[in-house]
Amino acid sequence: MHNQLGIHALVLEREWDTDAAVRAVRRAAAVGYDLVELPMFDPEQLDLVAVRAALDETGLAVNCSLGLPFDADISSANPEIAAAGERLLLGVVHAAGRLRAGLVAGVIHSAMGKHPGPATPANWEAASAGLRRVADAAGSLGMRLGLEVVNRYESNLVNTAATAVALVDAISRENVVVHLDTYHMNIEERGPFEAVGDCGDKLGYVHVGESARGYLGSGSVDLTGLVRALAQAGYTGAITFEAFSRSRVTPALAATLSLWRDVWDDPVDLATHALACLRTALRAAEPGVAGAGPSPAGRAASAPGRGGAAAGEPG
Ligand code: MN
C-alpha cells in the first residue's frame, strides 16, 4: 500500500495569499511530502496560474479545503443562506478544477464553528440537496467532495463517521466521500478501528492531527492504530497532516478553531517530524509486521475491550 502523504498549507504559512501558497507548495515538497492541501476560503484569493506553476515545478499533488462561514451555511434552513453556501462551494470547485485538485474537502456540509443547537431535519435536507448539486459540478471536473467529520464544537451536522456515511448516502453521488480527522475522532469516536470500519468503502480522505493540534506523539491520538485500521480497510488514499498553533495562524482562524495557546513554533521542524512519524506508522502497518496483520485477531489485539462497543452504539 502506498498512501500519498500530505500537509495542510496553513501549517507552513501564517498569512494566506498567492506568495504564501507558492512558498507552502515549495516547502511541502522540500520536506518530502507528496501532496499539499490548499485552503480555499475565497476562490478569488489566489492567482491560480502561479500556484499551478509551483505545483508543476515540484510535482506535488493538490487537494483544496475550506470550512463554510455562518453566512454561507449550505445546511441553513434559511434558503438564502443555504444558497450562498452552494454558490461559495461552486466557486471553490471551479477554482480547484483550475488547480487540477482531486478533492474539495473540509467542513463543506455546515458552517464551521459552534452552533447554538442540534441540527434539524431541515438542515439535513438543505445540506444534502445543495451538496448533490455541488457534487455534480465537481464530478463534471473529475473531482470528489470530502465531507469532514468534525467535533461537536465545529459542526452540529456531522460529528461521527456513521453520520457522514448517512449524509453521503442521502446525497447519493459516487464522487462524495467521507473525510476523517484524528483530532476530531479523538473527541467523538469509539476508536480508530470503529470509525474507519463505520466508513466502509466511503472513506476517501484522512487528516492526521494530534489531540491538542501539536506534534504527532505529543497527545492521546493513536496514530499506529489509525494507520493499522486504514491498512486493514484497504484504504489507499491520501493521509494529510494538520497542526495549528495560535501565533502561527491569523487571529480569525485562531478564533474559529479555538486556538488559545501556542503548542509549537517551528513549522518546518514540526512538518519534518510528522512525516517521519507517518512513515514509521505506515511501515509498522505493513503485512508481516507483528501486530499489523489484517486478521480480526489483529484488530482484537490492537483494540482490547472495544469490540463490544459497536453493538451498543446508536447508529
Ligand atoms: Mn481536519
mmCIF file of N, CA, C and O and ligand atoms in Angstrom, residues 148 150 179-181 184 207 213 242 244, ligand 1:
data_model
loop_
_atom_site.group_PDB
_atom_site.id
_atom_site.type_symbol
_atom_site.label_atom_id
_atom_site.label_comp_id
_atom_site.label_asym_id
_atom_site.label_seq_id
_atom_site.Cartn_x
_atom_site.Cartn_y
_atom_site.Cartn_z
ATOM 1 N N GLU A 148 -15.913 16.339 5.851
ATOM 2 C CA GLU A 148 -15.061 16.136 7.025
ATOM 3 C C GLU A 148 -15.904 15.963 8.281
ATOM 4 O O GLU A 148 -16.796 16.760 8.569
ATOM 5 N N VAL A 150 -16.222 16.350 11.957
ATOM 6 C CA VAL A 150 -15.572 17.212 12.947
ATOM 7 C C VAL A 150 -16.321 17.173 14.272
ATOM 8 O O VAL A 150 -17.469 16.717 14.348
ATOM 9 N N HIS A 179 -14.462 12.120 4.938
ATOM 10 C CA HIS A 179 -13.142 12.656 5.269
ATOM 11 C C HIS A 179 -13.005 12.599 6.790
ATOM 12 O O HIS A 179 -13.701 13.321 7.499
ATOM 13 N N LEU A 180 -12.147 11.700 7.271
ATOM 14 C CA LEU A 180 -11.915 11.550 8.711
ATOM 15 C C LEU A 180 -10.735 12.400 9.166
ATOM 16 O O LEU A 180 -9.839 12.704 8.374
ATOM 17 N N ASP A 181 -10.717 12.752 10.444
ATOM 18 C CA ASP A 181 -9.638 13.553 11.038
ATOM 19 C C ASP A 181 -9.425 13.055 12.463
ATOM 20 O O ASP A 181 -10.361 13.062 13.272
ATOM 21 N N HIS A 184 -10.518 15.185 15.563
ATOM 22 C CA HIS A 184 -11.951 15.156 15.861
ATOM 23 C C HIS A 184 -12.393 13.764 16.325
ATOM 24 O O HIS A 184 -13.208 13.638 17.245
ATOM 25 N N HIS A 207 -7.306 13.180 7.572
ATOM 26 C CA HIS A 207 -6.423 14.137 8.233
ATOM 27 C C HIS A 207 -5.861 13.482 9.479
ATOM 28 O O HIS A 207 -6.591 12.825 10.223
ATOM 29 N N ARG A 213 -3.459 19.530 18.746
ATOM 30 C CA ARG A 213 -3.077 20.185 17.497
ATOM 31 C C ARG A 213 -1.570 20.399 17.351
ATOM 32 O O ARG A 213 -1.138 21.206 16.526
ATOM 33 N N GLU A 242 -2.193 17.807 9.837
ATOM 34 C CA GLU A 242 -2.660 19.136 10.239
ATOM 35 C C GLU A 242 -2.181 19.434 11.657
ATOM 36 O O GLU A 242 -2.190 18.545 12.516
ATOM 37 N N PHE A 244 -2.128 23.156 14.391
ATOM 38 C CA PHE A 244 -2.373 24.596 14.464
ATOM 39 C C PHE A 244 -1.930 25.128 15.817
ATOM 40 O O PHE A 244 -2.178 24.517 16.855
HETATM 41 MN MN MN B 1 -9.052 18.405 9.573
#
